C-alpha atoms as one frame of an Amber mdcrd trajectory, in Angstrom:
protein
 152.060  77.348  64.108 148.756  76.526  65.745 148.942  75.559  69.399 146.394
  74.598  72.031 147.948  74.267  75.477 145.899  72.877  78.350 146.623  73.358
  82.015 144.914  72.970  85.356 144.552  69.222  85.655 145.346  67.385  88.842
 144.223  65.049  91.588 141.080  66.017  93.491 138.550  64.339  95.760 134.937
  63.554  94.858 132.802  66.662  95.197 135.703  69.031  94.581 136.004  71.570
  91.767 138.704  72.093  89.190 139.160  74.620  86.390 140.964  73.715  83.196
 142.452  76.308  80.868 143.325  76.121  77.199 145.389  78.896  75.677 145.519
  79.062  71.897 147.812  80.690  69.397 148.275  80.789  65.658 144.613  80.834
  64.636 141.164  82.108  65.471 138.676  79.312  66.036 134.999  79.362  65.183
 134.254  76.510  67.584 136.189  75.264  70.584 135.507  72.390  72.871 136.653
  69.719  75.279 136.770  65.964  74.929 137.979  63.402  77.437 139.237  59.862
  77.333 139.497  57.441  80.221 141.662  54.304  80.121 139.967  51.572  78.127
 137.112  53.821  77.075 136.192  55.681  73.930 136.728  59.386  73.575 133.772
  61.305  75.006 132.384  64.714  74.158 132.398  67.065  77.151 131.579  70.588
  75.971 131.709  72.942  73.013 131.306  76.664  72.531 130.570  78.828  69.514
 130.481  82.596  70.081 128.466  82.847  73.312 126.589  79.560  72.949 127.694
  76.433  74.814 126.620  72.816  74.676 127.428  69.964  77.053 127.560  66.216
  77.090 124.828  64.543  79.102 127.228  63.174  81.721 128.530  66.632  82.682
 125.554  68.895  82.012 124.730  70.948  85.093 128.148  70.355  86.655 130.589
  71.711  84.054 130.658  75.147  82.430 132.715  76.355  79.507 133.742  79.970
  79.105 136.093  82.049  77.000 138.299  85.075  77.475 138.933  86.488  74.016
 141.520  88.965  75.261 143.622  86.085  76.594 142.882  83.637  73.757 141.877
  81.199  76.443 138.918  78.910  77.019 138.077  77.438  80.369 136.263  74.407
  81.659 134.928  74.862  85.173 134.236  71.436  86.633 132.141  71.215  89.792
 130.979  68.310  91.926 133.576  66.049  90.373 132.996  62.307  90.431 135.402
  59.369  90.081 133.912  58.690  86.640 135.177  62.110  85.524 138.723  60.744
  85.732 140.262  61.033  82.269 142.670  62.918  80.069 140.938  66.113  78.976
 141.693  67.490  75.529 141.072  71.001  74.286 139.960  71.116  70.647 139.409
  73.813  68.056 138.141  74.210  64.529 137.924  77.237  62.273 134.299  76.484
  61.339 131.182  77.388  63.291 129.910  73.905  64.008 126.430  72.764  64.955
 126.880  72.302  68.683 124.161  69.671  69.103 125.943  67.402  66.620 129.577
  67.414  67.669 132.021  64.676  66.806 135.711  64.382  67.618 136.479  64.179
  63.898 134.971  67.646  63.428 137.933  69.281  65.139 141.134  69.883  63.239
 143.285  70.977  66.157 143.904  69.211  69.476 145.918  69.997  72.558 148.218
  67.529  74.239 145.772  66.782  77.045 145.774  67.257  80.790 145.082  64.526
  83.346 142.205  64.874  85.774 141.966  62.275  88.518 139.084  62.164  90.970
 139.722  59.824  93.850 139.209  59.622  97.579
């Protein structure tokens, strides 16, 4: 059974940092990533990683960083200088293929986690 389990969400203030984790089991993924969805908005690409290469959405580039610990089967999303517009449910995603990072779509990913809520508010 393939599982992606996110953790680390919460309520923070603007300018704070937060680190999300996604622990996987049941499969090795060629590409992993993060998407987010805010109430009333479409799902948005956040970040993706293939081997040691990462790619970020324009709204988070320079503030967020994705990393991976292969020994722990875990990927991370370090989020710095958080803004109220970062408020959303964050989903960890994985696919067995090595995707083209500059052309990532939600439909490309076969496996999704349950999501973790991130709220940025003063």
